[in-house]
mmCIF file of C-alpha atoms in Angstrom:
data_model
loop_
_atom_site.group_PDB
_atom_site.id
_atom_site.type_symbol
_atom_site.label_atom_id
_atom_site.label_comp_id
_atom_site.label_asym_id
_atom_site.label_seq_id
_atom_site.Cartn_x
_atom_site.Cartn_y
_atom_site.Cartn_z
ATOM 1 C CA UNK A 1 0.000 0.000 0.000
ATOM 2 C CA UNK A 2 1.325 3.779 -0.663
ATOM 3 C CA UNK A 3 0.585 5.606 2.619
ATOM 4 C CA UNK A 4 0.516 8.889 0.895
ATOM 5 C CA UNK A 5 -2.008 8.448 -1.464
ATOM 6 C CA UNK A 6 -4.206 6.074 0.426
ATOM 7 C CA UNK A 7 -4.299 8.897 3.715
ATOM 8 C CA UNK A 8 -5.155 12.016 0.223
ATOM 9 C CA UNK A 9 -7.551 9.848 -1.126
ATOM 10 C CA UNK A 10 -9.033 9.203 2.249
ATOM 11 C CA UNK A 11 -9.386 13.428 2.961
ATOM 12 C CA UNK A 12 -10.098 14.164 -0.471
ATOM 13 C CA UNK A 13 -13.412 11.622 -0.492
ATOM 14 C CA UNK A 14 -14.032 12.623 3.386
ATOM 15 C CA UNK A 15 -13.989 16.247 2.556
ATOM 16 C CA UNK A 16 -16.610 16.227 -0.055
ATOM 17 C CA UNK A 17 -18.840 14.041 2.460
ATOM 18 C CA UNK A 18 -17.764 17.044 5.272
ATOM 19 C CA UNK A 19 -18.554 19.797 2.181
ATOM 20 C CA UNK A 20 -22.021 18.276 1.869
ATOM 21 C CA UNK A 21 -23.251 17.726 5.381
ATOM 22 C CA UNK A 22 -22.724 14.274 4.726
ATOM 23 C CA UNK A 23 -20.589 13.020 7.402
ATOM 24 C CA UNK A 24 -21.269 11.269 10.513
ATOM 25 C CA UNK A 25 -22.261 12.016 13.951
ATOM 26 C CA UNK A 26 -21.112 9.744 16.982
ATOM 27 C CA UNK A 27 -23.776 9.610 19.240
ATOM 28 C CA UNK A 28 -22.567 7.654 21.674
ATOM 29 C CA UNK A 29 -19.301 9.238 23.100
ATOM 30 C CA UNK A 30 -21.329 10.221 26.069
ATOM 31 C CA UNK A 31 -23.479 7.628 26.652
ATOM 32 C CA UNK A 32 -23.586 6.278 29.746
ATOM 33 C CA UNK A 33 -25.619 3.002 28.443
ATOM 34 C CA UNK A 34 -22.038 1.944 26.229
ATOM 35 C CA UNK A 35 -20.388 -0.866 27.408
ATOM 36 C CA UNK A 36 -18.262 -1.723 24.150
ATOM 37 C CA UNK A 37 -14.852 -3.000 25.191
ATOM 38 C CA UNK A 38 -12.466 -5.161 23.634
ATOM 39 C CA UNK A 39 -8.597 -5.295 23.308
ATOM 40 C CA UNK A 40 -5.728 -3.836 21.567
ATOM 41 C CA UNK A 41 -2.357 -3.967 20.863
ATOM 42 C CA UNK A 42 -1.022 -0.315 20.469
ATOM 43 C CA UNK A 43 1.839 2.429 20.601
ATOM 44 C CA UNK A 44 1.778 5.371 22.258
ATOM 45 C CA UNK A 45 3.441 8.305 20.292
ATOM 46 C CA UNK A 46 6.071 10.099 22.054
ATOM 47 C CA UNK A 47 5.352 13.433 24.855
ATOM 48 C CA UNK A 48 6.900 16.011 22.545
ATOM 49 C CA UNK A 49 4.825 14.835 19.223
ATOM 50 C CA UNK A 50 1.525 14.439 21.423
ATOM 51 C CA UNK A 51 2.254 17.825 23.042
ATOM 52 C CA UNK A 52 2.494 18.861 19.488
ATOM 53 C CA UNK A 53 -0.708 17.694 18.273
ATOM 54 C CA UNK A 54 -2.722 19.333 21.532
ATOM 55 C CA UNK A 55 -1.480 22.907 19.745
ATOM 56 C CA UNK A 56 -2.756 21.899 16.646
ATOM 57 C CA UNK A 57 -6.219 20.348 18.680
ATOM 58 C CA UNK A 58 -6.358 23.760 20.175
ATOM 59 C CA UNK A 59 -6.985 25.513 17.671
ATOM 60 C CA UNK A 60 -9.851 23.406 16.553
ATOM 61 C CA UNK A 61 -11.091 23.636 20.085
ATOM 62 C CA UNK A 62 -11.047 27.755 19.828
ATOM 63 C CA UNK A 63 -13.329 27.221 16.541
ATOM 64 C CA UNK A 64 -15.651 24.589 17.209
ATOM 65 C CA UNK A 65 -15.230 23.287 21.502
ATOM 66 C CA UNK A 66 -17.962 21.187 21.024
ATOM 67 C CA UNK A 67 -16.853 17.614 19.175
ATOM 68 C CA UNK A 68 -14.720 15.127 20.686
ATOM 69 C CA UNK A 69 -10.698 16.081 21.257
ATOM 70 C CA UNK A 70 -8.110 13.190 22.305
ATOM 71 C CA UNK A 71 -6.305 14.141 25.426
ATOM 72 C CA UNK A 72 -2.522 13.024 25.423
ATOM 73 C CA UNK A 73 -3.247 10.103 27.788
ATOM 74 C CA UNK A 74 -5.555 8.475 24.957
ATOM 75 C CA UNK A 75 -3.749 9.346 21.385
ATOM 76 C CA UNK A 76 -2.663 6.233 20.347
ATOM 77 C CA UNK A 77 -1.798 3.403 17.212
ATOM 78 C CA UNK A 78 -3.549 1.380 17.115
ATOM 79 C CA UNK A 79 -1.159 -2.211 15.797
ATOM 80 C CA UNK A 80 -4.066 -4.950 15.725
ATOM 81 C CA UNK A 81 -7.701 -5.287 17.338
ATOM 82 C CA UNK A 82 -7.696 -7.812 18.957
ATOM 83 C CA UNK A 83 -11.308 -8.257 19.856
ATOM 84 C CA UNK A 84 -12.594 -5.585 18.573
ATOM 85 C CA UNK A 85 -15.497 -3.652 21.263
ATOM 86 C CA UNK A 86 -18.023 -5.087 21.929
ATOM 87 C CA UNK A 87 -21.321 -4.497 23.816
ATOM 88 C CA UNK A 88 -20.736 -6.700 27.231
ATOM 89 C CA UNK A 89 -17.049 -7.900 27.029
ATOM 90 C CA UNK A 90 -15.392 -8.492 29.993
ATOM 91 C CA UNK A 91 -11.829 -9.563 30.972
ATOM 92 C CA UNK A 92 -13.333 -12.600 32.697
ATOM 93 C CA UNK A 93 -14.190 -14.475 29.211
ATOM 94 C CA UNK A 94 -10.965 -15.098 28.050
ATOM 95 C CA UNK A 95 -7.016 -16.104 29.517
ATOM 96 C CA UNK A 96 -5.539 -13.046 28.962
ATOM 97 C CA UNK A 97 -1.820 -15.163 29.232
ATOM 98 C CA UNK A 98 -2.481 -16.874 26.286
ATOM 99 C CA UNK A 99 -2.776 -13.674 24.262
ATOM 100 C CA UNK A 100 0.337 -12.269 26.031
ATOM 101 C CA UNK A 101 2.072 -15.212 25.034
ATOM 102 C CA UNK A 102 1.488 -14.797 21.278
ATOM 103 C CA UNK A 103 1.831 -11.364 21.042
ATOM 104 C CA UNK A 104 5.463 -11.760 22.717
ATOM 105 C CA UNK A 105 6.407 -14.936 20.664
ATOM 106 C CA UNK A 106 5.615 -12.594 17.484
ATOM 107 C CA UNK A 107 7.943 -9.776 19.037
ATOM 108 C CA UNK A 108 10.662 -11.783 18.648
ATOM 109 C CA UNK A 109 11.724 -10.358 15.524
ATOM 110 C CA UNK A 110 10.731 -7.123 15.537
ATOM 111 C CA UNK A 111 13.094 -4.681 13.769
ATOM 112 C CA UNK A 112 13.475 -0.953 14.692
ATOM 113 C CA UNK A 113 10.635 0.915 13.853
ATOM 114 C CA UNK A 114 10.696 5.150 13.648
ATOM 115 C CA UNK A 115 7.074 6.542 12.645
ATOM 116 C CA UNK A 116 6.755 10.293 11.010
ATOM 117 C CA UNK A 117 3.318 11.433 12.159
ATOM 118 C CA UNK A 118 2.785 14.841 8.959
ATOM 119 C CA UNK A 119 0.090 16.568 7.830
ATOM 120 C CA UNK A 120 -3.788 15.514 8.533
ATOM 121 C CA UNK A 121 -6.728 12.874 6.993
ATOM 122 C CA UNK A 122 -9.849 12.538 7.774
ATOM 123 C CA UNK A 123 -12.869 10.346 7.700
ATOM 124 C CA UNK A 124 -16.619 10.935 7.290
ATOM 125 C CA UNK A 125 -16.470 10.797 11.081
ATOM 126 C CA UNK A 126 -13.212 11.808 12.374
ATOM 127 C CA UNK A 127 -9.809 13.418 11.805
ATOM 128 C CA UNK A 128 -6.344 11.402 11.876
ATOM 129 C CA UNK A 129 -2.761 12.213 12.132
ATOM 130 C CA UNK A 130 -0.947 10.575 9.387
ATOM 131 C CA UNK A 131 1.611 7.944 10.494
ATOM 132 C CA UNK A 132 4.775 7.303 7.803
ATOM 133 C CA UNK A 133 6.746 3.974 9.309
ATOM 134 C CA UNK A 134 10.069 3.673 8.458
ATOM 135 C CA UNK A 135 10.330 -0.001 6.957
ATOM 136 C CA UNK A 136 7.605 -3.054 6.350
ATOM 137 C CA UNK A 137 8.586 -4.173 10.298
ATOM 138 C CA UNK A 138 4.848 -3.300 11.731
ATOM 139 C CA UNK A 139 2.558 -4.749 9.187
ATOM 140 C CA UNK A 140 5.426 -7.693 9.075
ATOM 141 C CA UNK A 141 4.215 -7.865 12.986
ATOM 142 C CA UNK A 142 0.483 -7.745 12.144
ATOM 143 C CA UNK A 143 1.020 -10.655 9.915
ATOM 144 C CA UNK A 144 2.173 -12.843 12.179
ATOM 145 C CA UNK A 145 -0.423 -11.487 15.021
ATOM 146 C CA UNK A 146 -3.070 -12.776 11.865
ATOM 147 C CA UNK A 147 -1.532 -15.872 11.286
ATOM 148 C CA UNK A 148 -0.913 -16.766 14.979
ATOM 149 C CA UNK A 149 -4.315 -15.994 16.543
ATOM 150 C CA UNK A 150 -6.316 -17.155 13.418
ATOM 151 C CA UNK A 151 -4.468 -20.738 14.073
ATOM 152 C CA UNK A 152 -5.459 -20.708 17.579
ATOM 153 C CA UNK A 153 -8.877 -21.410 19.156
ATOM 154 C CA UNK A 154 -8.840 -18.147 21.527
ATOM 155 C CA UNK A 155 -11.658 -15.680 20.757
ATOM 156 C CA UNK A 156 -10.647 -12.698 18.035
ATOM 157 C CA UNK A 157 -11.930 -10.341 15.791
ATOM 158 C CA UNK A 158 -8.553 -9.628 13.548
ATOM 159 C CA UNK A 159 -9.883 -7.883 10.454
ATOM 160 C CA UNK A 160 -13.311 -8.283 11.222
ATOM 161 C CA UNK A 161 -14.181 -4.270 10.478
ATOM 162 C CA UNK A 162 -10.585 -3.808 7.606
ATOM 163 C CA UNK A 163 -7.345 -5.304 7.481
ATOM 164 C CA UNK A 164 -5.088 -2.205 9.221
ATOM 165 C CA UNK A 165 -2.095 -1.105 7.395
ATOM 166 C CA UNK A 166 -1.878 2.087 8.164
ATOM 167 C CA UNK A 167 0.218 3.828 11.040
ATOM 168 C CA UNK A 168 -2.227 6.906 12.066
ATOM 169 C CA UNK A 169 -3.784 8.414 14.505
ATOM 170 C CA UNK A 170 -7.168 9.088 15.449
ATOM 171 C CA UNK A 171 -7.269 13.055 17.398
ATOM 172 C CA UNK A 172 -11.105 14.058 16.805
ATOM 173 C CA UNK A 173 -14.357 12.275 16.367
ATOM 174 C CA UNK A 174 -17.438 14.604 15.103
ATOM 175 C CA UNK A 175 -20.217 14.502 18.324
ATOM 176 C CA UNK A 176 -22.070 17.296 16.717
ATOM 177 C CA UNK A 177 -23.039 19.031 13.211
ATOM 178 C CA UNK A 178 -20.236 21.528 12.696
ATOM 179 C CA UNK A 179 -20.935 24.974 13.814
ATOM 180 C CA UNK A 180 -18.085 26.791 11.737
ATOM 181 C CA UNK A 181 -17.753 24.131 8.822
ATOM 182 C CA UNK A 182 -15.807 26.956 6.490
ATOM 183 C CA UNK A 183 -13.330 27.799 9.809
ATOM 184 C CA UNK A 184 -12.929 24.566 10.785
ATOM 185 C CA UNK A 185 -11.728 22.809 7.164
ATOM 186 C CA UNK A 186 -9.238 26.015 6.613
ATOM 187 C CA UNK A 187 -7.056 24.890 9.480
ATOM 188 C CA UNK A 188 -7.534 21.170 8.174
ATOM 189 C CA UNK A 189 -6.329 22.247 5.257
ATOM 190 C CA UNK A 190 -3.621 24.389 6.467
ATOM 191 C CA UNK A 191 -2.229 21.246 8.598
ATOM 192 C CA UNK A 192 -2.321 18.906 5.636
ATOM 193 C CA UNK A 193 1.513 19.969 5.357
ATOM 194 C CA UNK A 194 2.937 20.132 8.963
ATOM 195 C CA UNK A 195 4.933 17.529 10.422
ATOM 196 C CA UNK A 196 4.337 16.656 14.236
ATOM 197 C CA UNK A 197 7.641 14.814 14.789
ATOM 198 C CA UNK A 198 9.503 10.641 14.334
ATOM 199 C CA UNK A 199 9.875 9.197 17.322
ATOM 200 C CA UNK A 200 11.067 5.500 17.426
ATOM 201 C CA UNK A 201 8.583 2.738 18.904
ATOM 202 C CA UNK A 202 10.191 1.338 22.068
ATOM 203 C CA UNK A 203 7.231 -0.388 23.738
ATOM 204 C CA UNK A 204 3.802 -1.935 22.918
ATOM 205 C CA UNK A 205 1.327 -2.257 25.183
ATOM 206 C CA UNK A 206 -2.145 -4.409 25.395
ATOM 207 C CA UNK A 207 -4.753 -2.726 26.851
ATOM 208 C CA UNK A 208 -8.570 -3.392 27.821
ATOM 209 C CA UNK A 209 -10.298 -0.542 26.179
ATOM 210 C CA UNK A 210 -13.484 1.249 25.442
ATOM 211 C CA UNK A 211 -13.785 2.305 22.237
ATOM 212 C CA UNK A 212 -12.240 5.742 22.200
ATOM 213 C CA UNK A 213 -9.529 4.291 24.457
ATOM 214 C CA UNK A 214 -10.557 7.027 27.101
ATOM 215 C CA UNK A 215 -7.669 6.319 30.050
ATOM 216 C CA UNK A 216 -10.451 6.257 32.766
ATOM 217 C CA UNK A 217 -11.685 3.085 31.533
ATOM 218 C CA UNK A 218 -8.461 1.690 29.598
ATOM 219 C CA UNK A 219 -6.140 -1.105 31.331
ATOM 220 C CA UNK A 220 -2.993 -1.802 30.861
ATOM 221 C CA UNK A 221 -2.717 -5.962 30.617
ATOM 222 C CA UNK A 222 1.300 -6.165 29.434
ATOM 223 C CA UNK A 223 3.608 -3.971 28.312
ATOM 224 C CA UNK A 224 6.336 -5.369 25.521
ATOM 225 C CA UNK A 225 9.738 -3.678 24.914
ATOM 226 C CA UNK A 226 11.084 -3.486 21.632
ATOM 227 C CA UNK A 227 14.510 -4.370 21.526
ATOM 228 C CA UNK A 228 15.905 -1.470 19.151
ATOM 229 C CA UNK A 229 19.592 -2.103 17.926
#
């Protein structure tokens, strides 16, 4: 897959869906009757690139408060759902040592990995960060994550909703129409060249998450360190 023009055809088709009042709504965030939860393997972006996004957040914020901003604690990559959320999971169903166990036997050969998060996408419900990965070593990972569960007999969901490839980063989710539509898509547009930072991925961690991986309800069930040569 080409990264670049997978993440401008993904704005440019968003965009026109935005344009048109055509995008979608998540009514949910603050529902208190949503018990989706699943797990994930992710990385967490480094301080200084997070810190860097909150400016660029900010200024959204200033134009529109009222949709959904990722705080620091809950910007994440996601590297494979696991089981993805659910309404009703709960820790309880499953050995969560088993899963450890795979995900660590597929670490083994993980190479060093740097990700570029530049410029912005979005989705008919959401804006991303765009992640750039240095080499093939993270979908090379998800590969074996597919293979590996898929030839087990412990509950998963790999691929269930798309095969991931990317490397991004999901910052905003739309909660409400758009009060400053023209405002808002300027600074989009103005971000779509700005780089946020590399930073090289050093751990992993699997979490128990809701679905916007909000830290009040996410748990951390291992954490893996990448050993980076």
């Amino acid at each position: 897959m080409n990264l670049k023009t997978h993440y401008e055809n993904l704005y440019d088709k968003s965009i026109e869906r935005i344009l048109s009042d055509n995008y979608e709504i998540d009514h949910l965030i603050n529902s208190p009757l949503d018990s989706r939860f699943g797990i994930t393997l992710l990385i967490r972006p480094s301080t200084s690139i997070k810190n860097e996004i909150q400016k660029f957040l900010n200024i959204l914020k200033r134009i529109d408060p009222n949709q959904y901003y990722y705080e620091n604690s809950d910007i994440h990559i996601t590297v494979m759902s696991i089981i993805s959320c659910y309404n009703g999971f709960k820790l309880e169903q499953i050995d969560i040592t088993k899963y450890i166990e795979i995900i660590r036997e597929s670490l083994l050969n993980m190479s060093n990995l740097d990700i570029e998060f530049k410029d912005v996408t979005a989705s008919p419900s959401c804006l991303m960060i765009q992640g750039f990965m240095s080499n093939d070593s993270l979908n090379e990972l998800r590969d074996q994550l597919r293979d590996r569960f898929k030839n087990s007999n412990l509950e998963q969901s790999i691929d269930k909703r798309y095969a991931i490839q990317t490397a991004h980063a999901t910052v905003v989710r739309f909660k409400e129409k758009l009060n400053q539509k023209s405002k808002f898509l300027e600074v989009l547009e103005k971000y779509r060249t700005h780089t946020f930072g590399t930073f090289q991925v050093k751990t992993m961690e699997l979490v128990y998450n809701d679905w916007y991986q909000r830290d009040e309800f996410v748990e951390k069930l291992s954490e893996f360190t990448i050993k980076n040569e």
